[in-house]
Tab-separated table of C-alpha atoms and ligand atoms in Angstrom:
chain	number	residue	atom	x	y	z
A	1	MET	CA	-32.835	1.683	-26.097
A	2	LYS	CA	-32.388	2.072	-22.363
A	3	GLY	CA	-28.761	1.624	-21.287
A	4	LEU	CA	-26.651	-0.421	-18.900
A	5	SER	CA	-26.895	-0.051	-15.150
A	6	ASN	CA	-24.694	2.609	-13.532
A	7	ALA	CA	-22.888	-0.063	-11.509
A	8	SER	CA	-21.963	-2.174	-14.529
A	9	SER	CA	-20.956	0.732	-16.739
A	10	GLN	CA	-18.566	2.015	-14.058
A	11	LEU	CA	-16.903	-1.370	-13.590
A	12	LYS	CA	-13.341	-1.532	-14.925
A	13	PRO	CA	-12.268	-4.757	-16.610
A	14	SER	CA	-9.263	-6.377	-14.930
A	15	SER	CA	-5.980	-5.049	-16.355
A	16	THR	CA	-4.319	-8.390	-15.606
A	17	VAL	CA	-6.827	-10.120	-17.846
A	18	ALA	CA	-6.272	-7.541	-20.634
A	19	VAL	CA	-2.482	-8.069	-20.680
A	20	THR	CA	-2.851	-11.844	-20.501
A	21	ALA	CA	-5.249	-11.707	-23.461
A	22	ARG	CA	-2.789	-9.640	-25.527
A	23	ALA	CA	0.052	-12.032	-24.657
A	24	MET	CA	-2.090	-15.013	-25.696
A	25	GLU	CA	-2.943	-13.284	-28.950
A	26	LEU	CA	0.786	-12.825	-29.693
A	27	LYS	CA	1.411	-16.468	-28.779
A	28	ARG	CA	-1.335	-17.543	-31.182
A	29	GLN	CA	0.534	-15.677	-33.892
A	30	GLY	CA	3.513	-17.917	-33.121
A	31	ILE	CA	5.444	-15.250	-31.206
A	32	ASP	CA	7.447	-16.518	-28.230
A	33	VAL	CA	6.043	-14.508	-25.322
A	34	ILE	CA	7.056	-15.104	-21.703
A	35	SER	CA	3.965	-14.495	-19.621
A	36	MET	CA	4.647	-12.888	-16.273
A	37	ALA	CA	1.235	-11.296	-16.042
A	38	ALA	CA	-1.108	-13.929	-14.686
A	39	GLY	CA	-1.449	-14.658	-11.006
A	40	GLU	CA	-1.374	-18.422	-10.856
A	41	PRO	CA	1.159	-21.029	-9.746
A	42	ASP	CA	2.651	-22.886	-12.708
A	43	PHE	CA	2.711	-26.216	-10.795
A	44	ASP	CA	0.163	-28.872	-11.625
A	45	THR	CA	-2.538	-29.587	-9.045
A	46	PRO	CA	-1.130	-32.289	-6.718
A	47	GLU	CA	-2.021	-35.845	-7.701
A	48	HIS	CA	-3.915	-36.790	-4.519
A	49	ILE	CA	-6.295	-33.857	-5.107
A	50	LYS	CA	-6.986	-34.987	-8.664
A	51	LEU	CA	-7.621	-38.522	-7.397
A	52	ALA	CA	-10.119	-37.201	-4.841
A	53	ALA	CA	-11.970	-35.423	-7.661
A	54	LYS	CA	-12.070	-38.599	-9.761
A	55	ALA	CA	-13.348	-40.566	-6.751
A	56	ALA	CA	-16.073	-37.944	-6.207
A	57	ILE	CA	-17.240	-38.324	-9.813
A	58	ASP	CA	-17.249	-42.132	-9.541
A	59	ALA	CA	-19.210	-41.933	-6.284
A	60	GLY	CA	-21.855	-39.780	-7.982
A	61	LYS	CA	-21.111	-36.670	-5.939
A	62	THR	CA	-22.217	-34.601	-8.880
A	63	LYS	CA	-25.413	-32.993	-7.589
A	64	TYR	CA	-26.331	-29.776	-5.792
A	65	THR	CA	-24.694	-29.438	-2.393
A	66	PRO	CA	-25.794	-27.171	0.459
A	67	THR	CA	-25.230	-23.570	-0.650
A	68	LEU	CA	-22.706	-23.022	2.141
A	69	GLY	CA	-20.705	-26.006	0.900
A	70	VAL	CA	-20.566	-29.709	1.760
A	71	PHE	CA	-20.421	-30.201	5.503
A	72	GLU	CA	-17.279	-32.378	5.333
A	73	LEU	CA	-15.397	-29.599	3.521
A	74	ARG	CA	-16.514	-26.944	5.989
A	75	GLU	CA	-15.376	-29.228	8.809
A	76	ALA	CA	-12.003	-29.706	7.082
A	77	ILE	CA	-11.678	-25.925	6.652
A	78	ALA	CA	-12.588	-25.384	10.333
A	79	ALA	CA	-9.857	-27.921	11.245
A	80	LYS	CA	-7.393	-26.063	8.989
A	81	PHE	CA	-8.189	-22.764	10.740
A	82	LYS	CA	-7.648	-24.422	14.114
A	83	ARG	CA	-4.435	-26.206	13.111
A	84	GLU	CA	-2.763	-23.431	11.139
A	85	ASN	CA	-4.279	-20.174	12.347
A	86	LYS	CA	-5.301	-21.097	15.914
A	87	LEU	CA	-8.827	-19.882	15.138
A	88	GLU	CA	-12.025	-21.571	16.318
A	89	TYR	CA	-14.772	-21.543	13.689
A	90	ALA	CA	-17.864	-23.755	13.621
A	91	ALA	CA	-18.929	-25.178	10.239
A	92	ALA	CA	-21.855	-22.690	10.286
A	93	GLN	CA	-19.327	-19.849	10.278
A	94	ILE	CA	-17.752	-20.981	7.012
A	95	GLN	CA	-18.967	-20.472	3.464
A	96	VAL	CA	-17.484	-22.244	0.447
A	97	THR	CA	-17.558	-20.116	-2.690
A	98	THR	CA	-16.653	-20.149	-6.359
A	99	GLY	CA	-13.094	-18.887	-5.838
A	100	GLY	CA	-11.844	-16.366	-3.328
A	101	LYS	CA	-13.313	-13.641	-5.519
A	102	GLN	CA	-16.854	-14.746	-4.762
A	103	ALA	CA	-16.110	-14.911	-1.033
A	104	LEU	CA	-15.028	-11.247	-1.147
A	105	PHE	CA	-17.984	-10.363	-3.333
A	106	ASN	CA	-20.525	-12.029	-1.007
A	107	ALA	CA	-18.963	-10.372	2.038
A	108	CYS	CA	-19.008	-6.913	0.394
A	109	TRP	CA	-22.626	-7.455	-0.612
A	110	ALA	CA	-23.552	-8.575	2.901
A	111	LEU	CA	-21.838	-5.672	4.675
A	112	LEU	CA	-21.766	-2.565	2.473
A	113	ASN	CA	-24.409	0.111	1.958
A	114	PRO	CA	-24.188	2.917	-0.610
A	115	GLY	CA	-21.916	5.670	0.697
A	116	ASP	CA	-19.946	3.414	3.066
A	117	GLU	CA	-16.226	4.121	2.914
A	118	VAL	CA	-13.770	1.239	2.717
A	119	ILE	CA	-10.085	1.817	3.463
A	120	ILE	CA	-7.723	-0.036	1.158
A	121	PRO	CA	-3.938	0.158	1.601
A	122	ALA	CA	-2.259	0.773	-1.778
A	123	PRO	CA	-0.815	-0.807	-3.873
A	124	PHE	CA	-3.800	-3.158	-3.817
A	125	TRP	CA	-5.291	-6.022	-5.782
A	126	VAL	CA	-7.441	-4.393	-8.471
A	127	THR	CA	-10.608	-6.289	-7.598
A	128	TYR	CA	-11.100	-4.647	-4.180
A	129	PRO	CA	-12.124	-1.125	-5.239
A	130	GLU	CA	-14.239	-2.480	-8.095
A	131	GLN	CA	-16.213	-4.766	-5.784
A	132	VAL	CA	-16.640	-1.970	-3.229
A	133	ARG	CA	-17.966	0.367	-5.935
A	134	LEU	CA	-20.391	-2.281	-7.228
A	135	PHE	CA	-22.283	-1.996	-3.949
A	136	GLY	CA	-22.169	1.801	-3.896
A	137	GLY	CA	-19.241	1.861	-1.473
A	138	VAL	CA	-16.440	4.414	-1.693
A	139	PRO	CA	-12.851	3.103	-1.712
A	140	VAL	CA	-10.411	5.261	0.251
A	141	PHE	CA	-6.753	4.536	-0.440
A	142	VAL	CA	-3.850	4.763	1.982
A	143	GLN	CA	-0.662	4.817	-0.083
A	144	THR	CA	2.381	2.847	1.047
A	145	ARG	CA	5.789	3.175	-0.613
A	146	ALA	CA	8.548	0.958	-1.955
A	147	GLU	CA	11.174	2.979	-0.004
A	148	ASP	CA	9.483	1.820	3.231
A	149	GLY	CA	9.112	-1.775	2.044
A	150	TYR	CA	5.376	-1.056	1.576
A	151	ALA	CA	4.974	-1.012	5.360
A	152	LEU	CA	1.566	0.196	6.509
A	153	GLU	CA	1.768	3.383	8.546
A	154	LEU	CA	-0.917	3.003	11.239
A	155	ASP	CA	-1.220	6.772	11.804
A	156	ALA	CA	-1.959	7.260	8.098
A	157	LEU	CA	-4.499	4.448	8.258
A	158	GLU	CA	-6.289	5.998	11.219
A	159	ALA	CA	-6.203	9.443	9.612
A	160	ALA	CA	-8.252	7.995	6.727
A	161	VAL	CA	-11.090	6.933	9.060
A	162	THR	CA	-14.219	9.111	8.897
A	163	ALA	CA	-17.734	8.765	10.298
A	164	LYS	CA	-18.615	6.962	7.064
A	165	THR	CA	-15.890	4.306	7.259
A	166	LYS	CA	-17.333	0.800	7.486
A	167	MET	CA	-14.453	-1.506	6.640
A	168	ILE	CA	-10.720	-1.935	6.145
A	169	ILE	CA	-9.457	-4.391	3.551
A	170	LEU	CA	-6.277	-6.120	4.617
A	171	ASN	CA	-4.273	-8.300	2.228
A	172	SER	CA	-1.145	-9.883	3.680
A	173	PRO	CA	0.851	-11.288	1.929
A	174	SER	CA	-0.144	-8.723	-0.645
A	175	ASN	CA	-0.838	-8.952	-4.314
A	176	PRO	CA	0.923	-7.008	-5.883
A	177	SER	CA	3.633	-5.773	-3.456
A	178	GLY	CA	4.335	-9.070	-1.665
A	179	VAL	CA	4.505	-7.225	1.656
A	180	VAL	CA	3.786	-9.321	4.746
A	181	TYR	CA	2.611	-7.113	7.603
A	182	SER	CA	4.213	-7.674	10.990
A	183	ASP	CA	2.124	-9.109	13.822
A	184	GLU	CA	2.361	-5.680	15.493
A	185	THR	CA	0.924	-3.950	12.403
A	186	ILE	CA	-2.018	-6.339	12.291
A	187	GLU	CA	-2.587	-5.964	16.006
A	188	GLY	CA	-2.445	-2.158	15.643
A	189	LEU	CA	-4.834	-2.244	12.693
A	190	MET	CA	-7.269	-4.329	14.719
A	191	ALA	CA	-7.043	-1.830	17.583
A	192	ILE	CA	-8.037	0.929	15.125
A	193	ALA	CA	-10.916	-1.223	13.866
A	194	GLU	CA	-12.022	-1.762	17.464
A	195	LYS	CA	-11.791	1.927	18.363
A	196	HIS	CA	-13.835	3.058	15.351
A	197	ASP	CA	-16.180	0.043	15.163
A	198	LEU	CA	-15.027	-1.139	11.713
A	199	TRP	CA	-15.177	-4.426	9.874
A	200	VAL	CA	-11.935	-5.935	8.645
A	201	MET	CA	-11.845	-8.022	5.492
A	202	SER	CA	-8.659	-10.057	5.793
A	203	ASP	CA	-7.689	-11.633	2.477
A	204	GLU	CA	-5.200	-14.366	3.390
A	205	MET	CA	-5.113	-16.028	-0.016
A	206	TYR	CA	-1.289	-16.116	-0.106
A	207	GLU	CA	-0.671	-17.109	3.524
A	208	HIS	CA	1.243	-20.265	2.584
A	209	ILE	CA	3.520	-18.449	0.159
A	210	THR	CA	5.507	-16.549	2.780
A	211	TYR	CA	9.299	-16.488	3.096
A	212	THR	CA	9.500	-15.259	6.687
A	213	GLY	CA	9.721	-18.769	8.104
A	214	LYS	CA	6.283	-18.654	9.711
A	215	LEU	CA	2.640	-18.386	8.761
A	216	PRO	CA	1.485	-14.743	9.039
A	217	VAL	CA	-0.839	-14.062	11.969
A	218	SER	CA	-4.544	-13.935	11.058
A	219	ALA	CA	-6.310	-10.654	11.847
A	220	ALA	CA	-9.152	-12.685	13.398
A	221	LYS	CA	-6.709	-13.834	16.093
A	222	PHE	CA	-7.178	-10.394	17.655
A	223	ASN	CA	-10.992	-10.311	17.396
A	224	THR	CA	-12.991	-12.938	15.506
A	225	ASP	CA	-16.197	-10.879	15.774
A	226	ARG	CA	-15.255	-8.082	13.390
A	227	VAL	CA	-13.171	-9.961	10.827
A	228	MET	CA	-14.192	-11.722	7.647
A	229	THR	CA	-11.317	-14.053	6.793
A	230	ILE	CA	-11.027	-14.839	3.091
A	231	ASN	CA	-8.950	-17.694	1.742
A	232	GLY	CA	-9.156	-20.442	-0.849
A	233	ALA	CA	-7.610	-23.292	-2.764
A	234	SER	CA	-6.398	-21.350	-5.812
A	235	LYS	CA	-2.919	-20.218	-4.836
A	236	ALA	CA	-2.072	-22.553	-1.938
A	237	TYR	CA	-2.725	-25.817	-3.776
A	238	SER	CA	-2.343	-24.728	-7.395
A	239	MET	CA	-6.081	-25.062	-8.015
A	240	THR	CA	-6.947	-21.800	-9.799
A	241	GLY	CA	-9.241	-23.484	-12.307
A	242	TRP	CA	-11.150	-25.518	-9.719
A	243	ARG	CA	-12.724	-22.326	-8.359
A	244	ILE	CA	-12.891	-22.911	-4.640
A	245	GLY	CA	-12.639	-20.105	-2.114
A	246	PHE	CA	-13.949	-19.743	1.396
A	247	ALA	CA	-14.957	-17.129	3.932
A	248	ALA	CA	-15.096	-17.425	7.707
A	249	GLY	CA	-16.667	-14.947	10.078
A	250	PRO	CA	-19.511	-14.228	12.469
A	251	ALA	CA	-22.494	-16.557	11.888
A	252	HIS	CA	-24.953	-13.733	11.094
A	253	VAL	CA	-22.743	-12.453	8.249
A	254	ILE	CA	-22.224	-15.960	6.879
A	255	LYS	CA	-26.016	-16.435	7.008
A	256	ALA	CA	-26.501	-13.275	4.930
A	257	MET	CA	-23.820	-14.465	2.499
A	258	ASP	CA	-25.602	-17.830	2.281
A	259	ALA	CA	-28.822	-16.079	1.233
A	260	ILE	CA	-26.905	-14.003	-1.355
A	261	GLN	CA	-25.194	-17.021	-2.867
A	262	GLY	CA	-28.424	-19.052	-2.702
A	263	GLN	CA	-30.120	-16.478	-4.933
A	264	SER	CA	-27.212	-16.087	-7.331
A	265	THR	CA	-24.821	-18.966	-8.048
A	266	SER	CA	-25.857	-21.571	-5.392
A	267	ASN	CA	-23.168	-24.010	-4.337
A	268	ALA	CA	-19.609	-24.060	-5.648
A	269	ASN	CA	-18.774	-26.960	-7.969
A	270	SER	CA	-19.468	-30.221	-6.094
A	271	ILE	CA	-16.485	-32.164	-7.475
A	272	SER	CA	-14.079	-29.336	-6.693
A	273	GLN	CA	-15.443	-29.196	-3.160
A	274	TRP	CA	-14.738	-32.891	-2.557
A	275	ALA	CA	-11.267	-32.493	-4.066
A	276	THR	CA	-10.578	-29.526	-1.794
A	277	ILE	CA	-11.101	-31.723	1.283
A	278	ALA	CA	-8.000	-33.656	0.190
A	279	ALA	CA	-6.175	-30.372	-0.422
A	280	VAL	CA	-6.984	-28.808	2.912
A	281	ASN	CA	-6.259	-31.994	4.882
A	282	ASP	CA	-2.991	-33.067	3.353
A	283	THR	CA	-0.813	-30.686	1.447
A	284	SER	CA	2.090	-29.654	3.622
A	285	GLU	CA	4.543	-31.509	1.377
A	286	TYR	CA	3.270	-29.732	-1.737
A	287	ILE	CA	3.077	-26.368	0.025
A	288	ASN	CA	6.675	-26.630	1.267
A	289	MET	CA	7.922	-27.657	-2.186
A	290	ALA	CA	6.078	-24.768	-3.888
A	291	ARG	CA	7.196	-22.174	-1.322
A	292	GLU	CA	10.852	-23.146	-1.634
A	293	ALA	CA	10.642	-23.112	-5.447
A	294	PHE	CA	9.036	-19.653	-5.307
A	295	ARG	CA	11.745	-18.473	-2.918
A	296	GLY	CA	14.490	-19.426	-5.416
A	297	ARG	CA	12.625	-17.705	-8.222
A	298	ARG	CA	12.029	-14.591	-6.122
A	299	ASP	CA	15.744	-14.315	-5.391
A	300	ALA	CA	16.565	-14.759	-9.087
A	301	ILE	CA	14.072	-12.195	-10.355
A	302	VAL	CA	14.867	-9.564	-7.709
A	303	SER	CA	18.606	-9.737	-8.301
A	304	GLY	CA	18.140	-9.909	-12.079
A	305	LEU	CA	15.856	-6.853	-12.256
A	306	ASN	CA	18.110	-4.799	-9.986
A	307	ARG	CA	21.100	-5.823	-12.130
A	308	ILE	CA	19.498	-4.459	-15.313
A	309	GLY	CA	18.631	-1.131	-13.706
A	310	LEU	CA	15.010	-1.742	-12.690
A	311	PRO	CA	15.039	-1.202	-8.902
A	312	THR	CA	12.930	-3.895	-7.238
A	313	PRO	CA	12.424	-4.443	-3.514
A	314	THR	CA	12.531	-7.991	-2.118
A	315	PRO	CA	9.018	-9.128	-1.185
A	316	GLU	CA	8.402	-11.483	1.732
A	317	GLY	CA	5.337	-13.205	0.335
A	318	ALA	CA	3.152	-14.106	-2.677
A	319	PHE	CA	4.783	-14.524	-6.110
A	320	TYR	CA	4.940	-11.006	-7.523
A	321	VAL	CA	7.482	-8.191	-7.652
A	322	LEU	CA	6.929	-4.526	-8.409
A	323	ALA	CA	9.787	-3.283	-10.580
A	324	ASP	CA	10.566	0.415	-11.096
A	325	THR	CA	10.431	0.829	-14.880
A	326	THR	CA	11.001	4.576	-15.117
A	327	ARG	CA	14.330	3.842	-16.856
A	328	ILE	CA	12.302	2.363	-19.746
A	329	HIS	CA	9.476	4.945	-19.678
A	330	LYS	CA	8.228	7.281	-16.959
A	331	ASP	CA	4.681	6.088	-17.605
A	332	GLU	CA	4.219	2.470	-16.479
A	333	THR	CA	1.569	1.656	-19.083
A	334	GLU	CA	3.984	2.700	-21.831
A	335	ALA	CA	6.783	0.766	-20.112
A	336	ALA	CA	4.619	-2.394	-20.009
A	337	LYS	CA	3.812	-1.964	-23.711
A	338	ILE	CA	7.496	-1.560	-24.592
A	339	ILE	CA	8.398	-4.622	-22.527
A	340	LEU	CA	5.716	-6.687	-24.303
A	341	GLU	CA	6.379	-5.439	-27.814
A	342	GLN	CA	10.221	-5.316	-27.669
A	343	ALA	CA	11.178	-7.967	-25.114
A	344	ARG	CA	8.130	-10.201	-25.618
A	345	VAL	CA	7.549	-10.384	-21.887
A	346	ALA	CA	4.002	-9.822	-20.597
A	347	VAL	CA	3.852	-7.737	-17.411
A	348	VAL	CA	1.060	-5.687	-15.814
A	349	PRO	CA	1.348	-1.892	-15.486
A	350	GLY	CA	1.065	-0.706	-11.880
A	351	THR	CA	-1.546	1.945	-12.746
A	352	ASP	CA	-4.612	0.043	-11.567
A	353	PHE	CA	-2.791	-1.218	-8.460
A	354	HIS	CA	-1.792	2.370	-7.533
A	355	ALA	CA	1.877	1.575	-8.034
A	356	PRO	CA	2.984	4.450	-10.296
A	357	GLY	CA	6.226	4.058	-12.246
A	358	ARG	CA	6.193	0.289	-11.679
A	359	VAL	CA	5.062	-2.875	-13.383
A	360	ARG	CA	4.094	-6.131	-11.712
A	361	LEU	CA	5.887	-9.311	-12.722
A	362	SER	CA	4.646	-12.682	-11.561
A	363	TYR	CA	7.465	-15.157	-10.955
A	364	ALA	CA	5.166	-18.181	-11.007
A	365	CYS	CA	7.177	-19.505	-13.952
A	366	SER	CA	10.398	-21.494	-14.391
A	367	LEU	CA	13.859	-20.203	-13.441
A	368	GLU	CA	14.850	-20.536	-17.115
A	369	GLN	CA	11.967	-18.267	-18.121
A	370	ILE	CA	12.967	-15.762	-15.447
A	371	GLU	CA	16.594	-15.679	-16.690
A	372	GLU	CA	15.437	-15.348	-20.298
A	373	ALA	CA	12.980	-12.550	-19.409
A	374	ILE	CA	15.696	-10.623	-17.538
A	375	SER	CA	18.077	-11.013	-20.452
A	376	ARG	CA	15.449	-9.758	-22.938
A	377	ILE	CA	14.275	-6.828	-20.786
A	378	GLY	CA	17.931	-5.939	-20.121
A	379	LYS	CA	18.411	-5.282	-23.850
A	380	ILE	CA	15.755	-2.517	-23.960
B	401	PLP	C1	-5.169	-11.103	-3.278
B	401	PLP	C2	-6.086	-12.039	-3.965
B	401	PLP	N1	-7.232	-12.381	-3.358
B	401	PLP	C3	-8.119	-13.190	-3.937
B	401	PLP	C4	-7.885	-13.713	-5.195
B	401	PLP	C5	-8.953	-14.579	-5.803
B	401	PLP	O1	-8.618	-15.843	-6.048
B	401	PLP	P1	-9.581	-16.855	-6.792
B	401	PLP	O2	-8.903	-17.209	-8.060
B	401	PLP	O3	-9.724	-18.004	-5.847
B	401	PLP	O4	-10.889	-16.195	-7.022
B	401	PLP	C6	-6.712	-13.377	-5.880
B	401	PLP	C7	-6.473	-13.875	-7.248
B	401	PLP	O5	-5.680	-13.382	-7.980
B	401	PLP	C8	-5.791	-12.524	-5.235
B	401	PLP	O6	-4.656	-12.173	-5.847
């Protein structure tokens, strides 16, 4: 029998999903596992968003919508960009997608040709290189280090540019390192993009979970014409299961992404779209509550891990830390296994993120769970 396509057989399954599955399996066996592997806020979706979804069902808003997304949602997203990011986008420059993942996927599909190189600062979210490869692109990694607070060295970034480079993927705040790039770094990165005529994919999924006291600057602030801004409802409003993401960028790219989505999944879920209008319009209270809760948990997990001999830098955004686990095992995959099997704490090895010697812990769980996890890991 003829086999699978080259693209699908090269695709790596997500390591986060694999660890979460193993942790769930242990839980099913009645074993008390603390899950610090998955990347989702533990808060419930705010009530007013749920009510908007119920109202949408009652009003019969349960049919196909325009592929780009319902106009009212795109208008609300455009207003959000203006209010929070000082960016001017028309509704025609915004696409609503099935989660942020699909926004990235559509944009990669619209922009990449086989052989195009895409620069990705490492550690990175595991999905980026896989999506780039799916379209025949070649990921090129620029390593950043814990000792430097995962700061992006602009000279190293520029040194990675070749005649084949088409795009830079920027993710600030970052999953998994939690680094938030300074305004100067983003401005410098945009100058490099300008000089070498590159696209920038700016994944701003964690923009609201930032402990610096201000919203990070959007890359598009420096040049809207070469940036695809990716964001969504999942992390900001605790809506991971609702599957709403969005992309904003030049109209011709959004038009290409519209055609791609129109021939694949069509519109994102109609009820979730109507609920997201409520989320985008009115969530500052929830966002502030969640950010401050995450801040307390971050402080607890960073000090706890350092106390038990797992050096961990303090991240300025998102809800992950990268802990040095070489004390437990020099290989991070082995360390993650030991932590799961002995301490019953699920963590993700840094291997696929290009964070050698480290594991990623998500602190989107209660303070009690964090204290318990530290106490258990400390006994290894
Ligand atoms: C950096 C980053 N971007 C995008 C996404 C995608 O989010 P969604 O669940 O909306 O597809 C995630 C999810 O983990 C993420 O960590």
